[in-house]
PDB file of C-alpha atoms in Angstrom:
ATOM      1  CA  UNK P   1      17.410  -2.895 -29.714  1.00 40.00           C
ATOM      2  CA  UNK P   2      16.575  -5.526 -26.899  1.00 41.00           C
ATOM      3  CA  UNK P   3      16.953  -8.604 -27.132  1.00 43.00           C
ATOM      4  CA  UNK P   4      14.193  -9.955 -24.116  1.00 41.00           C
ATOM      5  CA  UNK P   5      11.537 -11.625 -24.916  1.00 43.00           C
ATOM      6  CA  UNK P   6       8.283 -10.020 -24.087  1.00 35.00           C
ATOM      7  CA  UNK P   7       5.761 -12.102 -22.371  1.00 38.00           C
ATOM      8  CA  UNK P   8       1.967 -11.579 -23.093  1.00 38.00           C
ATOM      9  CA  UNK P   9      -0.333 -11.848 -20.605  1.00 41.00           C
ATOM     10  CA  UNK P  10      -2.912 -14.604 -21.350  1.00 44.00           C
ATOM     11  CA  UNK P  11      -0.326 -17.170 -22.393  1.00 39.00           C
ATOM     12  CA  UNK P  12       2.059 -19.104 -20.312  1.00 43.00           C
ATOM     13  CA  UNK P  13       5.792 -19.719 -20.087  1.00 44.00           C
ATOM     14  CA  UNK P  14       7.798 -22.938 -19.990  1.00 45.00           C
ATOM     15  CA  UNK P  15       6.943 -22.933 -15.919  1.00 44.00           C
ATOM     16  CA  UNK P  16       3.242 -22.813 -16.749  1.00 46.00           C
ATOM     17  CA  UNK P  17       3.358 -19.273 -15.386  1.00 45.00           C
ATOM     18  CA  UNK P  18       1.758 -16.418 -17.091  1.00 55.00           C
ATOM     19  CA  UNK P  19       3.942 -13.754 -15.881  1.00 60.00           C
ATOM     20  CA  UNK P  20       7.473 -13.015 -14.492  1.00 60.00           C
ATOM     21  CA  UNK P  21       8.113 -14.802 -10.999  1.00 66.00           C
ATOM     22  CA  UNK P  22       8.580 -11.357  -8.119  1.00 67.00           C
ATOM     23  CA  UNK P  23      12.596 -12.680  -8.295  1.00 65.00           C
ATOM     24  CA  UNK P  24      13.028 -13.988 -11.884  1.00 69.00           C
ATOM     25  CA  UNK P  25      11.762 -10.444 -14.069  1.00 72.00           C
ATOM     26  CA  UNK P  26      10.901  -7.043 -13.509  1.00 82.00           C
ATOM     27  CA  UNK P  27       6.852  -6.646 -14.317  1.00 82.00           C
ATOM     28  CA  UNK P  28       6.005  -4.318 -16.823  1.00 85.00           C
ATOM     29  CA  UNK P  29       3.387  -1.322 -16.579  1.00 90.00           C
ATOM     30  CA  UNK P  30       0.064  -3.768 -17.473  1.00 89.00           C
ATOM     31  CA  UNK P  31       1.485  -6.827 -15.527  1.00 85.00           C
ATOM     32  CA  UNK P  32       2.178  -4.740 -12.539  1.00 88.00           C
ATOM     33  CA  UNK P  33      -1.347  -3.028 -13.110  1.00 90.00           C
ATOM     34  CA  UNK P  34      -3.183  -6.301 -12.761  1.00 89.00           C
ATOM     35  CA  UNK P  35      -1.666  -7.987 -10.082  1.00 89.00           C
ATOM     36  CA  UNK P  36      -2.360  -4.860  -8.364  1.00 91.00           C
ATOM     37  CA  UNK P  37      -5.749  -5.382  -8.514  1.00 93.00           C
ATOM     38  CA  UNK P  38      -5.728  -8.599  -7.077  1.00 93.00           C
ATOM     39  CA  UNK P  39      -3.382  -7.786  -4.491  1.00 93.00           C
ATOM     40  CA  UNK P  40      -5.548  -4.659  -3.648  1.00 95.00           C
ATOM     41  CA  UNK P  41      -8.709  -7.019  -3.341  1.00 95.00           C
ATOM     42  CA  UNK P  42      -6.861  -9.135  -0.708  1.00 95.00           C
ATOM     43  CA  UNK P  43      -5.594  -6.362   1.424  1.00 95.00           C
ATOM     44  CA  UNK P  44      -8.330  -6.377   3.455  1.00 96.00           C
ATOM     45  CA  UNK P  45      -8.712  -9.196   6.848  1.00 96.00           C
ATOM     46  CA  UNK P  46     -12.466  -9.648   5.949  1.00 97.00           C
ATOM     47  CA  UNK P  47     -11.723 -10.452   1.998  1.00 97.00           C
ATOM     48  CA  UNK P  48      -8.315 -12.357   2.695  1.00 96.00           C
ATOM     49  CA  UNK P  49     -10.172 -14.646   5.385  1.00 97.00           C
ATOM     50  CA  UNK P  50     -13.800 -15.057   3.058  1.00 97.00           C
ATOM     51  CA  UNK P  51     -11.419 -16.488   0.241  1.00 97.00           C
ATOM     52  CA  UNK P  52      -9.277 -18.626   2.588  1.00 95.00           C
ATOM     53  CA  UNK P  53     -12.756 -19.878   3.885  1.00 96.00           C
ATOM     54  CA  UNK P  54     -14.128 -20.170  -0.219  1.00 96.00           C
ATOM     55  CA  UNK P  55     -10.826 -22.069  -1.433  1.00 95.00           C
ATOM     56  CA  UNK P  56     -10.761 -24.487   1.889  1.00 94.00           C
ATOM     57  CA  UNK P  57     -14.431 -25.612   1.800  1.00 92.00           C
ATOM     58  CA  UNK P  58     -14.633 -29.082   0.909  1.00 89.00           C
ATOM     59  CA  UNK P  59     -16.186 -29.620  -2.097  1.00 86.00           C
ATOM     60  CA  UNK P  60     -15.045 -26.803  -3.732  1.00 88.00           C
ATOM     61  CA  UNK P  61     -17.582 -24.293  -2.916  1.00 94.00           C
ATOM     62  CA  UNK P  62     -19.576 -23.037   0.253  1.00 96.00           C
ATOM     63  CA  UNK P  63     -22.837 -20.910   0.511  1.00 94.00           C
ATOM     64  CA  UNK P  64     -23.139 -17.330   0.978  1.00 94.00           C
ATOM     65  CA  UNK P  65     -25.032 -18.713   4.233  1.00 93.00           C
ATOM     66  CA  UNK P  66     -22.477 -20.524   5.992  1.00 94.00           C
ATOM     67  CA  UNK P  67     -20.029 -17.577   5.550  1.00 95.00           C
ATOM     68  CA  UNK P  68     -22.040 -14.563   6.899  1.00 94.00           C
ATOM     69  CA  UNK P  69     -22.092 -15.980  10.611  1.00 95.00           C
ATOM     70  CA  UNK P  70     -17.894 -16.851  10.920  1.00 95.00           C
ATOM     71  CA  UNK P  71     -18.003 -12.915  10.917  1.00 96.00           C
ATOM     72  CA  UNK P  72     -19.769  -9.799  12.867  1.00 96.00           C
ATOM     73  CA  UNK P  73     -20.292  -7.822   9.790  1.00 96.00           C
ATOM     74  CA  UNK P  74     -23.773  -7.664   8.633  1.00 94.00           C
ATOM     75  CA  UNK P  75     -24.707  -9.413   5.501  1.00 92.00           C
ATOM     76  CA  UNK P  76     -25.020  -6.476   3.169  1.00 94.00           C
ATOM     77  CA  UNK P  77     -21.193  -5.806   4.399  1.00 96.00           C
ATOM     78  CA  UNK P  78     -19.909  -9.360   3.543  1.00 96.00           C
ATOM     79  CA  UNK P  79     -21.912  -9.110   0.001  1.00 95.00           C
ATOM     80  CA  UNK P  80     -19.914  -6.300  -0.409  1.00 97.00           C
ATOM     81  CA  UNK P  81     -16.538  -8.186   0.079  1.00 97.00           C
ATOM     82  CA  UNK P  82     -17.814 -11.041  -1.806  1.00 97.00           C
ATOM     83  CA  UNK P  83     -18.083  -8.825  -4.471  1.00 97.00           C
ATOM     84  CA  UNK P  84     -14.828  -7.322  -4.842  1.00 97.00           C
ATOM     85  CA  UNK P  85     -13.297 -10.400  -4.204  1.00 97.00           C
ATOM     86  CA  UNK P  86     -15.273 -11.403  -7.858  1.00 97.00           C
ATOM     87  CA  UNK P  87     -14.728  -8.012  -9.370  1.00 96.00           C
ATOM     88  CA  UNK P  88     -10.411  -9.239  -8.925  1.00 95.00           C
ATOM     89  CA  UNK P  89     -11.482 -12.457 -10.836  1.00 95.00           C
ATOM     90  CA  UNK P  90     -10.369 -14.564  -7.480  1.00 96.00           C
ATOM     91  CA  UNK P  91     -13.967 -16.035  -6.870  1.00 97.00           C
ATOM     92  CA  UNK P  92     -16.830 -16.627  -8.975  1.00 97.00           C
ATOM     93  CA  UNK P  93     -20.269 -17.405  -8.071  1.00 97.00           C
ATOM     94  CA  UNK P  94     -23.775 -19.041  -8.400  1.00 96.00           C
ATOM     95  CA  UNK P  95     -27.503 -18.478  -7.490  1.00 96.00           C
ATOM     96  CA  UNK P  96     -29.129 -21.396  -6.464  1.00 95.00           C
ATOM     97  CA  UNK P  97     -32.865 -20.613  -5.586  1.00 94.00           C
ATOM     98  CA  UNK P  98     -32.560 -17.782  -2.811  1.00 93.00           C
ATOM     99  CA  UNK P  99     -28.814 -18.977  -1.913  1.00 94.00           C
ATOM    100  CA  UNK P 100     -25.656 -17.922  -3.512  1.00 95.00           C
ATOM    101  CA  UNK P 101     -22.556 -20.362  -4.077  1.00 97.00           C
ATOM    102  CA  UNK P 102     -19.448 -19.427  -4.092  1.00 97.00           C
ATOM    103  CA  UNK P 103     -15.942 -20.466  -5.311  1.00 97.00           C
ATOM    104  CA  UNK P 104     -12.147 -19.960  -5.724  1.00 97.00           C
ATOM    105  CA  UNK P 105     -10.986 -19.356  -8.968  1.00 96.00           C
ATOM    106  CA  UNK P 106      -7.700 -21.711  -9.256  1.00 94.00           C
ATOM    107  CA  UNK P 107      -6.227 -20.169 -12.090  1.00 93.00           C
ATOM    108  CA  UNK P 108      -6.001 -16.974 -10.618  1.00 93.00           C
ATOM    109  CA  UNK P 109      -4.551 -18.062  -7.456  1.00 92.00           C
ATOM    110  CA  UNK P 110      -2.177 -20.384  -9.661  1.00 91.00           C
ATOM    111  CA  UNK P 111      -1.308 -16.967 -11.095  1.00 89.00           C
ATOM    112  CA  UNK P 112      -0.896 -15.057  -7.978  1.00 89.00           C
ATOM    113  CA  UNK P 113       1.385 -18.805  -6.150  1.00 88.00           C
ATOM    114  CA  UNK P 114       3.922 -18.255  -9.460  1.00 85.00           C
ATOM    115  CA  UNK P 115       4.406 -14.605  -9.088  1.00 84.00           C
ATOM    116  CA  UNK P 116       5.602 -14.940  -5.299  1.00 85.00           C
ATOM    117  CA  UNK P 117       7.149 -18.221  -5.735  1.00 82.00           C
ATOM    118  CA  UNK P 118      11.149 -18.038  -5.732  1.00 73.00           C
ATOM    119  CA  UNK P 119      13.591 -20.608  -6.596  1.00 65.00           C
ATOM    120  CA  UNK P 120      15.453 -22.464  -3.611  1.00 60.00           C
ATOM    121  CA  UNK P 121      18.413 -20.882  -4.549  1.00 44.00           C
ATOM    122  CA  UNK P 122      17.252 -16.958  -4.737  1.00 49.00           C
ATOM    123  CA  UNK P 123      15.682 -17.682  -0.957  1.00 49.00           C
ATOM    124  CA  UNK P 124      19.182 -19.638   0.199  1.00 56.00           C
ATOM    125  CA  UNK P 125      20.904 -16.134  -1.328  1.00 52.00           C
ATOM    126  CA  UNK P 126      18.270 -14.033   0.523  1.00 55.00           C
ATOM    127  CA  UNK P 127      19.218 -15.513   3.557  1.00 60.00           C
ATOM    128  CA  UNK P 128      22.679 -15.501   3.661  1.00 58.00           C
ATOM    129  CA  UNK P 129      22.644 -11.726   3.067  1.00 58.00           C
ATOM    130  CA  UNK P 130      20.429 -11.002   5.844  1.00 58.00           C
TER     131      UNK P 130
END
């Protein structure tokens, strides 16, 4: 029988992290299931610069408005994005009168910083080997 501890998504480690860091633990099945999913949602320029522009704004949040025109997409086409982008839990949003607000979602991109973040001395080790 194994002896490593399992660790459940939802609740954190001593590093604040809810999952394995990409060089301290292999994922299992579900963990690598759900970072999938947000890592599917950014793999796309449109998405990957709308939440750049969302988590940047001053203020902490930016109208559906002042995004649409930073792109030559037409607005049905950047709902769309928006929407995925929520659907991945990496945004949220708000209607205001005929406006929507939107959002970044720190704890998720917390999530997503600890899973790619690698100690100092895995990336010294890295590169030394290459």
């Amino acid at each position: 029988m194994s002896k490593q501890e399992l660790v459940v998504l939802g609740q954190t480690d001593e590093s604040g992290a809810c999952c394995p860091g990409l060089a301290t633990a292999p994922l299992d099945e579900d963990q690598a299931a759900e970072l999938a999913k947000l890592f599917k949602a950014l793999g796309d320029p449109v998405r990957l610069r709308l939440l750049s522009m969302i988590a940047s704004r001053a203020g902490g949040e930016v109208c559906v408005c002042d995004l649409t025109p930073a792109f030559d997409l037409s607005q049905p086409t950047i709902s769309h994005h928006l929407k995925l982008l929520r659907q991945a839990g990496l945004i949220d949003c708000e209607r205001r009168g005929t406006w929507v607000y939107y959002w970044a979602l720190p704890a998720t991109l917390d999530r997503l910083a600890a899973f790619l973040k690698t100690s100092t001395s895995t990336s010294q080790t890295a590169e030394a080997t290459a």
